[in-house]
Amino acid sequence: MNDSSTPIDESVAEESAVGTHFIHTRIKKEMAEGKYEQVITRFPPEPNGFLHIGHAKAIVVNFSMAEAFRGYTNLRFDDTNPAKEEQRYIDAIKQDLSWMGYEWKNECFASDYFDTLYEYALHLIDHGLAYVDSQDAEAIREGRGTLTEPGTESPDRDRPIAENKDLFERMRAGEFADGEYVLRAKIDMAAPNINLRDPILYRIRHLHHYRTGDRWCIYPTYDFAHGQSDAIEHITHSLCSLEFEDHRPLYDWFIEHLPVPSKPVQIEFARLNINFTVLSKRKLTRLVDEGHVSGWDDPRMPTLAGLRRRGFTPEAIRSFCHEIGVTKSESVIPFGVLERNLRDDLNVHAERRMAVLKPLKIVLTNFEAGVTESAHLPNHPQDETLGTRDVPITRELYIEQDDFMEEAPKKFFRLKPGGEVRLRGAFIIRCDEVIHDETGGIKELHCSFDPESRSGLPGAERKVKGTIHWVSAEHAVPATVHLYDRLFQVADPAADKDTDFTAHLNPDSIETVEHAMLEPSLKDWPAGDPVQFERLGYFVADPDSRADALVFNRSVTLRDAWAKIDQAQQG
RNA sequence: UGGGACGUCGCCAAGCUGGUUAAGGCACGGGGUUUUGAUCCCCGCAUUCGCAGGUUCGAGUCCUGCCGUCCCAGCCA
């Protein structure tokens, strides 16, 4: 729709990346009622780790809603806890967000609002709605009560306003040690919602903040900072995950009692869960810190950096987020759904090449030695605009070990003694002789090719059951290939509270193939560009790959009907 | 046993203020095309909406009760 100069919400909204869901429906209604002129959202990560696929969902939801209703999205770092936050995470988060293809309007920091937040705290104190508590952490915890019992009021709860103010100012001035005092909202210690039992607003932390340096030794809690930060930025809709539902009454209380410039509305949706992996920053941090993976960008990690190195595309991640929808019911998405979205994207865009992971040498006995012919292959079977290439053929070739069986089952369509198979893009060969080594293993195969069956000739029409990939032994370039499997061997690694999730790590989550043989055109394949190794899957050159030491990562396998049959037959 | 929320096909998920045969995707099964056992294309796939009652001419949609699952007792976010 580009025939209109004014992007009317309705038409744009229908094309939103997330389609329609309850949040979209609700905002659309509000827009129709004229409640808002535009929708302003924000993506508010804490810079204490890398973004993962779960964040991707939040990113897509927030950005797509603003986009659908002619607004914009801010990127705001909720950096209220200097003990955990670092600049390097900010850099990584921004990089991931850009990679995903999103542009944020303003780059904000909760720490930018520390002065205002401090004023807000003073405002609460002045109105008798906050007090300085001298109880220690344990006493405060005990006083909070339990889920079924009301809490008890702090002895400091009725401290005079002037005294609260004095104490709070001295907290800020650095007169007290960590934990000596805390600022609390005065709400209701008997509230059934525990968040309303005089929540803590400020705590003393004599810590250097990566942005505000040593200017502060008191820091607002997330609960006190988040909603007000949204209000300061004039966020219209604070879209967040379900666990903050209980906090909404508290955020609303702050907004109601503070002179904030706007009143954001919070809407919660279910966060993403994927099986056979973990999606909590705490757990992902442990995987990194304890060395279970090579880093935040290990291709087995569900982080955006990991997925990127694995060969995922932003398009695949976005279509995945689109597919899973946005609701309030918690769901677990099979890992395979993520993989299929990648396949669907790569199938259309990735060029095809041939590569042999586990080489088996074959000798074409009727092919003249020392001669190099070439096969002309399309780079994509459905998209001819991607061009063609020539692949050298010689007397000695490598084929995949898995493509030959000495004693093959009836449904095995590939090469077997006396059997025929087509070499993709070349011709049909017959296996005449199996050469064994001293230990009885298969050393090489002697085959003969049918000259009449060369691709392009009428004889090529002859049907044979299978087509396999191959590479010229003389021209092949060696490479290291990483094959990845799921990081955990159980669907829900965190299910059992008594067993640490790391106990479920899959010991075979990475298989390194050292001597794969690639067709020559792969020699200078750019890192990050996807490629399909025909019949094997989609691969991507690792950032560490060098011309003299190629490294490819398998992003995802191809769908494999044979594997299913094979598995079923073997029981 | 306090509060908040959720429960529609194996996995997701539409289903607005109750109204003909409960969308769609994935998975799965069957068939076709195919020099990737890939892709692609057809066809099939919930008399039933956690359960039990009730209201109604009519309920997945309203009411009542029950069951199940998740979140909350950080000076984390």
XYZ file of C-alpha atoms (C1' of nucleotides) in Angstrom:
648
model
C 0.000 0.000 0.000
C 1.990 2.979 -1.183
C -0.810 4.778 -2.936
C -1.570 6.785 0.177
C 0.693 9.431 1.563
C -0.716 8.944 5.050
C 0.039 5.617 6.653
C -3.307 4.951 8.232
C -3.052 2.688 11.212
C -5.504 0.093 9.987
C -3.904 -0.751 6.684
C -0.447 -0.718 8.178
C -1.516 -2.733 11.156
C -2.841 -5.579 9.055
C 0.599 -6.003 7.579
C 2.397 -5.911 10.875
C 5.124 -8.434 11.343
C 3.277 -10.086 14.185
C -0.125 -10.142 12.604
C -3.091 -9.883 14.891
C -3.060 -10.958 18.487
C -4.699 -9.740 21.669
C -2.333 -6.825 22.145
C -2.751 -5.735 18.572
C -6.515 -6.072 18.858
C -6.577 -4.036 22.021
C -4.395 -1.225 20.709
C -6.303 -1.120 17.469
C -9.460 -0.551 19.458
C -7.832 2.158 21.545
C -6.612 3.867 18.402
C -10.084 3.722 16.913
C -11.380 5.390 20.052
C -8.806 8.102 19.634
C -7.016 7.339 22.886
C -3.626 7.658 21.257
C -2.161 9.359 18.262
C 0.681 6.942 18.008
C 2.047 3.976 19.878
C 5.385 4.360 21.605
C 6.996 1.241 22.979
C 10.351 0.364 24.372
C 12.633 -2.619 24.547
C 14.171 -2.511 28.043
C 17.007 -5.013 28.515
C 19.285 -5.027 31.511
C 22.879 -4.920 30.245
C 23.989 -7.959 32.191
C 24.139 -10.557 29.455
C 23.514 -11.256 25.801
C 20.136 -11.219 24.113
C 18.578 -14.603 23.390
C 15.767 -15.887 21.213
C 13.296 -15.134 23.998
C 14.274 -11.485 23.783
C 13.756 -11.677 20.057
C 10.088 -12.305 20.693
C 9.877 -9.275 22.976
C 11.756 -7.212 20.426
C 9.444 -8.210 17.610
C 6.357 -7.568 19.708
C 7.481 -4.135 20.826
C 8.831 -2.940 17.518
C 5.991 -4.319 15.454
C 3.318 -2.694 17.590
C 4.938 0.724 17.348
C 5.459 0.207 13.649
C 1.872 -0.889 13.138
C 0.505 2.208 14.796
C 2.817 4.845 13.341
C 4.947 5.221 16.427
C 8.434 4.265 17.438
C 10.383 2.174 19.894
C 13.042 3.254 22.322
C 15.913 1.114 23.393
C 16.324 1.567 27.109
C 18.886 -0.084 29.274
C 17.471 -0.731 32.717
C 20.768 -0.296 34.463
C 19.771 0.048 38.083
C 22.054 -2.621 39.452
C 25.718 -1.660 39.017
C 26.805 -4.963 40.521
C 25.918 -6.849 37.347
C 25.976 -4.474 34.435
C 28.736 -3.844 31.951
C 29.365 -1.735 28.882
C 30.283 -4.774 26.780
C 26.751 -6.076 27.148
C 25.379 -2.784 25.909
C 27.553 -3.035 22.829
C 26.479 -6.622 22.211
C 22.796 -5.851 22.681
C 22.923 -2.967 20.237
C 24.714 -5.096 17.701
C 22.141 -7.863 18.009
C 19.246 -5.481 17.709
C 20.690 -3.914 14.580
C 21.368 -7.336 13.156
C 17.733 -8.209 13.710
C 16.951 -5.272 11.472
C 15.402 -2.936 13.994
C 16.126 0.739 14.454
C 15.305 2.249 17.788
C 14.324 5.886 18.048
C 16.097 6.894 21.252
C 18.844 5.202 23.134
C 17.955 5.635 26.773
C 19.236 4.542 30.134
C 17.422 4.266 33.417
C 20.586 5.767 34.850
C 19.831 8.914 32.865
C 16.831 9.339 35.139
C 18.585 8.883 38.468
C 18.144 12.568 39.348
C 14.463 12.551 38.498
C 13.930 9.272 40.276
C 15.608 10.752 43.339
C 13.220 13.712 43.168
C 10.324 11.293 42.874
C 11.495 9.504 45.987
C 11.638 12.816 47.815
C 8.141 13.572 46.596
C 6.876 10.337 48.085
C 8.617 11.115 51.364
C 7.135 14.619 51.429
C 3.686 13.168 51.010
C 4.147 10.623 53.745
C 4.234 7.774 51.228
C 7.767 6.558 51.791
C 10.003 6.026 54.776
C 13.534 5.142 55.609
C 13.762 1.742 57.229
C 16.691 0.785 59.418
C 15.838 -2.891 59.572
C 18.348 -5.269 58.039
C 17.534 -7.481 55.104
C 16.547 -10.392 57.260
C 14.188 -8.370 59.422
C 12.552 -6.919 56.338
C 12.086 -10.362 54.879
C 10.515 -11.646 58.055
C 8.295 -8.629 58.327
C 7.003 -9.177 54.819
C 4.934 -12.129 55.996
C 4.238 -15.100 53.759
C 1.967 -15.901 50.870
C -0.845 -16.705 53.255
C -0.039 -14.474 56.209
C 0.016 -10.676 56.198
C 3.231 -8.880 56.982
C 3.973 -6.785 60.019
C 4.748 -3.112 59.936
C 8.268 -1.889 60.387
C 9.055 -0.048 63.628
C 10.299 2.782 61.396
C 7.116 2.986 59.374
C 5.852 6.086 61.134
C 9.114 7.937 61.187
C 8.417 11.686 60.798
C 8.670 13.100 57.299
C 11.493 15.470 58.196
C 13.509 12.634 59.636
C 12.890 10.458 56.575
C 14.030 13.269 54.380
C 17.139 13.892 56.402
C 18.053 10.227 56.476
C 17.424 9.746 52.772
C 19.565 12.746 51.907
C 22.312 11.397 54.110
C 21.946 7.979 52.452
C 22.660 9.715 49.201
C 25.513 11.682 50.718
C 27.241 8.448 51.567
C 27.036 8.667 55.312
C 25.926 5.079 55.707
C 27.218 1.662 54.851
C 25.573 -0.732 52.409
C 22.424 -2.198 53.883
C 22.247 0.168 56.822
C 19.126 1.895 55.567
C 16.663 1.412 52.800
C 13.876 3.594 51.422
C 10.483 1.920 51.357
C 7.104 2.882 49.965
C 4.390 3.058 52.578
C 1.551 1.090 51.048
C 0.006 -1.865 52.849
C 1.777 -4.575 54.805
C -1.356 -6.689 54.748
C -1.871 -6.520 50.987
C -2.529 -9.943 49.471
C -0.216 -8.900 46.656
C 3.206 -9.081 48.232
C 4.589 -6.422 45.920
C 2.462 -3.910 47.758
C 3.868 -4.735 51.193
C 6.029 -1.628 51.470
C 8.394 -2.427 48.579
C 11.948 -1.191 48.656
C 12.610 1.873 46.517
C 16.256 2.618 47.152
C 19.149 0.690 48.560
C 22.660 1.768 49.470
C 25.307 0.355 47.150
C 28.771 1.838 47.345
C 29.510 0.672 43.830
C 30.948 2.255 40.738
C 28.313 2.458 38.031
C 29.604 1.963 34.496
C 27.798 5.133 33.386
C 27.270 7.364 36.385
C 30.614 6.514 37.908
C 30.757 7.292 41.596
C 28.109 9.961 41.549
C 25.649 7.733 43.355
C 25.881 5.349 46.252
C 22.159 4.730 46.398
C 20.389 3.068 43.514
C 16.686 2.725 42.767
C 15.250 -0.753 42.536
C 13.937 -1.957 39.204
C 10.372 -1.670 40.478
C 10.827 1.967 41.336
C 12.708 2.794 38.160
C 10.937 0.910 35.437
C 7.462 2.392 35.302
C 8.691 5.914 35.905
C 11.275 5.530 33.160
C 8.472 4.528 30.809
C 6.482 7.555 31.919
C 9.423 9.900 31.410
C 9.836 8.596 27.872
C 6.114 8.934 27.207
C 5.850 5.258 26.452
C 2.205 4.560 25.699
C 2.322 0.796 26.032
C 4.749 -1.085 28.231
C 4.706 -4.554 26.775
C 6.343 -7.073 29.056
C 6.214 -10.658 30.185
C 3.721 -12.351 32.471
C 5.785 -12.357 35.642
C 5.286 -8.621 35.938
C 1.536 -8.894 36.090
C 1.730 -8.829 39.880
C 3.833 -5.697 39.704
C 1.363 -3.723 37.648
C -0.641 -2.561 40.715
C 2.597 -1.250 42.193
C 3.607 0.540 38.998
C 0.152 2.043 38.803
C 0.460 3.180 42.408
C 3.682 5.019 41.611
C 2.192 6.638 38.538
C -0.807 7.707 40.538
C 1.190 9.275 43.359
C 4.043 10.830 41.404
C 4.127 13.934 39.178
C 5.035 11.895 36.104
C 4.700 13.392 32.613
C 2.633 10.521 31.197
C 0.787 7.387 32.203
C 1.945 4.272 30.390
C -0.249 1.193 30.291
C 1.350 -2.170 30.873
C 0.234 -5.232 28.936
C 1.769 -8.603 29.676
C 2.266 -11.544 27.356
C 3.776 -15.006 27.793
C 7.477 -15.304 27.313
C 8.939 -17.769 24.869
C 9.976 -21.260 25.902
C 11.772 -23.680 23.613
C 12.457 -27.273 24.477
C 15.904 -28.839 24.756
C 17.432 -25.504 25.682
C 17.339 -22.920 28.438
C 16.188 -19.363 28.005
C 17.070 -17.609 31.209
C 19.942 -15.193 31.398
C 21.007 -16.619 34.716
C 21.406 -20.098 33.253
C 22.983 -18.906 30.036
C 25.465 -16.910 32.071
C 26.381 -20.048 33.956
C 26.925 -21.993 30.734
C 29.383 -19.313 29.682
C 31.075 -18.781 33.034
C 31.465 -22.459 33.758
C 32.857 -23.157 30.320
C 30.160 -25.515 29.109
C 30.189 -23.538 25.894
C 32.860 -21.472 24.202
C 31.127 -18.171 24.904
C 27.947 -16.195 24.481
C 28.261 -16.678 20.733
C 28.821 -20.432 20.825
C 26.692 -21.740 17.937
C 24.877 -24.038 20.342
C 23.656 -21.141 22.435
C 20.108 -19.802 21.962
C 21.561 -16.294 22.086
C 21.176 -14.108 19.036
C 24.957 -14.006 18.787
C 25.066 -17.809 18.960
C 22.296 -18.269 16.444
C 23.999 -15.810 14.132
C 27.237 -17.779 14.303
C 25.226 -20.922 13.782
C 24.003 -19.422 10.532
C 20.540 -18.242 11.483
C 19.181 -15.279 9.599
C 17.206 -12.374 11.063
C 14.425 -13.259 8.630
C 14.162 -16.768 10.033
C 14.024 -15.491 13.577
C 11.396 -12.930 12.733
C 9.230 -15.411 10.871
C 9.578 -17.751 13.822
C 8.359 -15.043 16.175
C 5.506 -14.394 13.823
C 4.563 -18.042 13.673
C 4.456 -18.664 17.410
C 2.100 -15.784 18.089
C 1.550 -13.644 21.132
C -0.758 -14.802 23.916
C -0.961 -15.016 27.664
C -0.816 -18.798 27.792
C 2.566 -20.237 28.474
C 3.714 -22.585 25.817
C 6.749 -24.578 24.869
C 7.778 -24.454 21.253
C 9.646 -27.444 19.846
C 13.207 -26.560 18.838
C 12.421 -27.984 15.420
C 10.047 -25.134 14.731
C 12.916 -22.678 14.978
C 14.992 -24.871 12.681
C 12.246 -25.182 10.122
C 11.914 -21.429 9.899
C 15.609 -21.292 9.134
C 15.286 -23.997 6.481
C 12.369 -22.221 4.859
C 14.371 -19.030 4.564
C 17.618 -20.656 3.486
C 15.929 -22.950 0.989
C 14.953 -19.885 -0.972
C 18.139 -17.888 -0.603
C 21.116 -20.177 -0.077
C 23.192 -21.241 -3.044
C 23.968 -24.908 -3.384
C 27.386 -26.491 -3.360
C 28.768 -29.981 -2.949
C 30.808 -31.097 0.003
C 31.752 -34.514 1.305
C 31.902 -34.777 5.062
C 33.270 -38.318 5.411
C 35.098 -39.058 2.174
C 35.169 -42.448 0.478
C 37.444 -42.568 -2.538
C 36.123 -43.964 -5.771
C 38.083 -44.601 -8.952
C 36.316 -44.315 -12.277
C 38.157 -47.081 -14.108
C 36.980 -45.992 -17.565
C 37.730 -42.316 -17.009
C 41.033 -41.243 -18.493
C 43.672 -40.463 -15.886
C 45.096 -36.949 -15.788
C 42.086 -35.461 -17.507
C 39.873 -32.869 -15.883
C 36.406 -32.425 -17.231
C 33.788 -30.237 -15.719
C 30.203 -30.530 -14.680
C 27.962 -27.565 -15.121
C 25.674 -27.109 -12.130
C 23.026 -24.567 -11.245
C 23.651 -22.723 -8.012
C 20.011 -23.109 -7.108
C 17.505 -25.619 -8.447
C 14.570 -23.233 -8.437
C 16.201 -19.835 -8.865
C 18.211 -19.541 -12.050
C 19.100 -15.915 -11.333
C 21.636 -17.327 -8.885
C 23.645 -18.615 -11.836
C 25.707 -21.677 -12.500
C 29.205 -22.927 -11.897
C 31.618 -25.518 -13.205
C 32.768 -28.299 -10.944
C 35.834 -30.316 -11.935
C 35.510 -34.068 -12.526
C 38.484 -36.389 -12.513
C 39.174 -40.122 -12.431
C 39.356 -40.137 -8.662
C 36.483 -38.710 -6.667
C 35.240 -38.644 -3.121
C 31.723 -39.587 -2.236
C 30.070 -39.745 1.153
C 30.810 -42.883 3.137
C 27.135 -42.990 4.080
C 26.200 -43.149 0.411
C 27.658 -46.612 0.016
C 26.605 -49.832 1.700
C 28.117 -53.194 0.987
C 25.037 -54.927 2.253
C 22.219 -52.561 1.647
C 18.588 -52.934 2.636
C 16.032 -53.015 -0.187
C 14.966 -49.399 0.210
C 18.527 -48.056 0.099
C 18.584 -45.916 -3.047
C 22.278 -45.139 -3.019
C 25.387 -46.985 -4.100
C 25.881 -50.699 -3.494
C 28.034 -53.383 -5.150
C 26.832 -53.865 -8.701
C 24.398 -51.016 -8.290
C 24.044 -47.743 -10.092
C 23.696 -44.234 -8.844
C 23.835 -40.827 -10.438
C 26.596 -38.407 -9.550
C 24.806 -35.117 -9.278
C 25.305 -33.001 -12.367
C 27.671 -35.509 -13.953
C 26.702 -39.018 -14.970
C 25.602 -42.440 -13.786
C 28.178 -44.762 -12.288
C 28.149 -48.430 -11.401
C 30.045 -49.927 -8.493
C 32.107 -52.788 -9.945
C 34.445 -53.634 -7.131
C 34.917 -52.931 -3.446
C 38.542 -52.669 -2.388
C 39.143 -53.567 1.255
C 42.074 -52.661 3.449
C 44.048 -54.998 5.752
C 41.486 -54.703 8.531
C 38.577 -55.489 6.273
C 37.379 -51.919 6.094
C 36.404 -50.361 2.800
C 39.388 -48.643 1.251
C 37.971 -47.516 -2.043
C 35.531 -48.366 -4.760
C 36.208 -49.141 -8.391
C 33.401 -47.860 -10.496
C 32.668 -47.313 -14.154
C 30.658 -44.471 -15.570
C 28.157 -44.483 -18.374
C 29.326 -41.908 -20.965
C 25.860 -41.838 -22.500
C 24.368 -40.606 -19.250
C 26.236 -37.335 -19.010
C 24.037 -34.475 -17.972
C 22.738 -32.765 -21.071
C 22.820 -35.879 -23.240
C 19.682 -37.868 -24.098
C 21.066 -40.756 -22.078
C 20.817 -38.639 -18.953
C 17.094 -39.257 -19.022
C 17.717 -42.791 -17.867
C 16.266 -43.209 -14.408
C 18.266 -44.486 -11.504
C 17.042 -44.595 -7.961
C 19.536 -42.303 -6.334
C 21.629 -39.231 -6.903
C 24.604 -38.547 -4.677
C 27.024 -35.705 -4.246
C 30.748 -35.923 -4.936
C 33.901 -33.931 -5.215
C 37.063 -34.305 -7.311
C 39.828 -35.780 -5.165
C 42.435 -33.735 -6.941
C 40.597 -30.427 -6.631
C 38.861 -30.801 -3.299
C 39.672 -28.316 -0.554
C 39.823 -29.704 2.966
C 37.848 -28.132 5.773
C 36.846 -28.557 9.353
C 33.117 -28.824 9.804
C 31.174 -28.480 13.021
C 27.955 -30.442 13.295
C 25.689 -29.309 16.087
C 23.016 -31.083 18.012
C 20.765 -29.860 20.784
C 22.576 -28.526 23.828
C 20.535 -30.594 26.269
C 19.371 -34.161 26.095
C 16.096 -33.641 27.880
C 13.161 -31.528 26.751
C 13.028 -29.446 29.920
C 16.489 -29.195 31.507
C 15.163 -27.127 34.397
C 12.181 -29.305 35.187
C 13.723 -31.164 38.084
C 14.403 -28.826 40.986
C 16.740 -31.326 42.616
C 19.005 -31.760 39.618
C 21.127 -28.972 38.299
C 20.278 -28.242 34.683
C 23.895 -28.666 33.627
C 23.572 -32.371 34.428
C 21.400 -32.639 31.333
C 23.927 -31.134 28.941
C 24.230 -33.204 25.776
C 27.805 -34.524 25.613
C 27.450 -34.889 21.842
C 26.132 -31.419 21.140
C 29.082 -30.750 18.880
C 30.794 -33.084 16.454
C 33.892 -31.857 14.713
C 34.633 -33.321 11.326
C 38.296 -32.639 10.601
C 38.771 -33.670 7.025
C 35.732 -32.804 5.041
C 36.322 -32.281 1.316
C 34.680 -29.325 -0.374
C 34.249 -28.433 -3.995
C 36.796 -25.740 -4.984
C 34.296 -22.883 -5.243
C 33.947 -23.003 -1.483
C 37.543 -21.973 -0.943
C 36.779 -18.290 -0.536
C 33.263 -18.520 0.774
C 32.546 -15.370 2.812
C 31.962 -15.864 6.524
C 28.332 -15.440 7.406
C 26.966 -16.275 3.974
C 24.658 -19.273 4.038
C 25.216 -22.191 1.668
C 23.545 -25.516 1.223
C 25.850 -28.491 0.981
C 23.601 -30.576 -1.194
C 21.832 -33.393 0.610
C 23.582 -32.511 3.877
C 22.109 -29.279 5.140
C 22.735 -25.586 5.380
C 26.139 -24.370 6.440
C 27.894 -21.128 7.155
C 31.584 -20.282 7.268
C 32.644 -19.579 10.826
C 34.135 -16.144 11.619
C 37.334 -18.006 12.504
C 37.520 -19.621 9.074
C 40.629 -18.772 7.028
C 41.470 -19.543 3.435
C 44.123 -22.018 4.531
C 42.007 -23.465 7.340
C 38.373 -23.459 6.371
C 35.792 -23.900 9.093
C 32.115 -24.385 8.392
C 29.266 -24.701 10.857
C 26.162 -26.676 10.076
C 23.193 -24.415 10.684
C 20.550 -27.073 10.209
C 20.154 -30.347 8.364
C 17.833 -30.844 5.444
C 14.547 -32.551 6.132
C 15.349 -36.201 5.837
C 12.578 -38.646 5.047
C 15.080 -41.463 4.701
C 16.365 -40.960 8.216
C 12.863 -41.489 9.506
C 12.345 -44.648 7.500
C 15.750 -45.918 8.503
C 15.060 -45.224 12.151
C 11.645 -46.831 11.987
C 13.106 -49.953 10.366
C 15.781 -50.286 12.961
C 13.163 -49.882 15.664
C -4.854 -23.380 52.397
C -3.349 -15.439 50.175
C -3.023 -12.884 45.470
C -2.386 -12.843 40.076
C -2.894 -15.555 35.454
C -3.691 -19.555 32.068
C -6.315 -24.305 30.206
C -9.519 -24.949 22.013
C -6.303 -31.262 17.621
C 0.614 -34.223 19.083
C 2.901 -28.501 19.173
C 1.429 -23.411 18.435
C -3.101 -20.639 17.637
C -7.848 -17.925 15.536
C -12.545 -17.778 17.490
C -15.307 -9.573 18.788
C -20.531 -8.026 22.180
C -23.656 -16.413 22.369
C -26.328 -18.197 16.257
C -25.404 -22.333 9.948
C -20.606 -27.801 9.139
C -14.691 -25.036 15.504
C -9.826 -20.597 11.001
C -4.713 -21.130 9.930
C 0.383 -22.947 10.615
C 3.560 -26.940 12.190
C 3.708 -32.149 12.931
C 1.634 -36.544 11.028
C -0.653 -39.975 7.053
C -1.559 -40.746 1.693
C -0.577 -39.349 -3.520
C 2.101 -36.513 -7.562
C 6.534 -33.782 -9.692
C 11.848 -33.989 -8.993
C 19.510 -35.357 -11.457
C 19.225 -32.880 -3.499
C 15.271 -39.593 -0.165
C 15.483 -31.536 -0.392
C 12.070 -28.115 -2.505
C 7.256 -27.817 -4.696
C 2.021 -29.495 -5.527
C -2.588 -32.054 -4.182
C -5.638 -34.799 -0.421
C -6.634 -36.235 4.670
C -6.318 -34.798 9.803
C -10.956 -31.848 16.730
C -19.453 -34.103 16.337
C -15.373 -31.174 19.884
C -13.373 -26.642 22.974
C -9.861 -29.020 31.219
C -14.242 -31.477 33.955
C -19.363 -31.294 35.893
C -23.769 -28.926 36.216
C -26.911 -24.655 34.849
C -29.170 -20.452 31.740
C -30.901 -20.326 26.515
C -34.672 -21.974 20.744
C -29.176 -22.059 20.474
C -22.714 -21.870 24.328
C -15.902 -22.845 22.927
C -18.284 -18.137 23.750
C -22.901 -16.387 29.760
C -23.410 -18.406 35.216
C -21.881 -21.838 39.286
C -18.699 -25.448 41.224
C -14.504 -28.426 40.617
C -9.682 -30.037 38.495
C -4.908 -28.915 36.431
C -0.639 -25.695 35.269
C 2.356 -21.228 35.883
C 3.989 -16.670 38.646
C 4.781 -13.874 43.480
C 7.548 -14.106 50.119
C 15.647 -10.484 46.074
C 18.039 -4.377 49.466
C 17.695 -9.172 41.015
C 15.459 -7.650 36.651
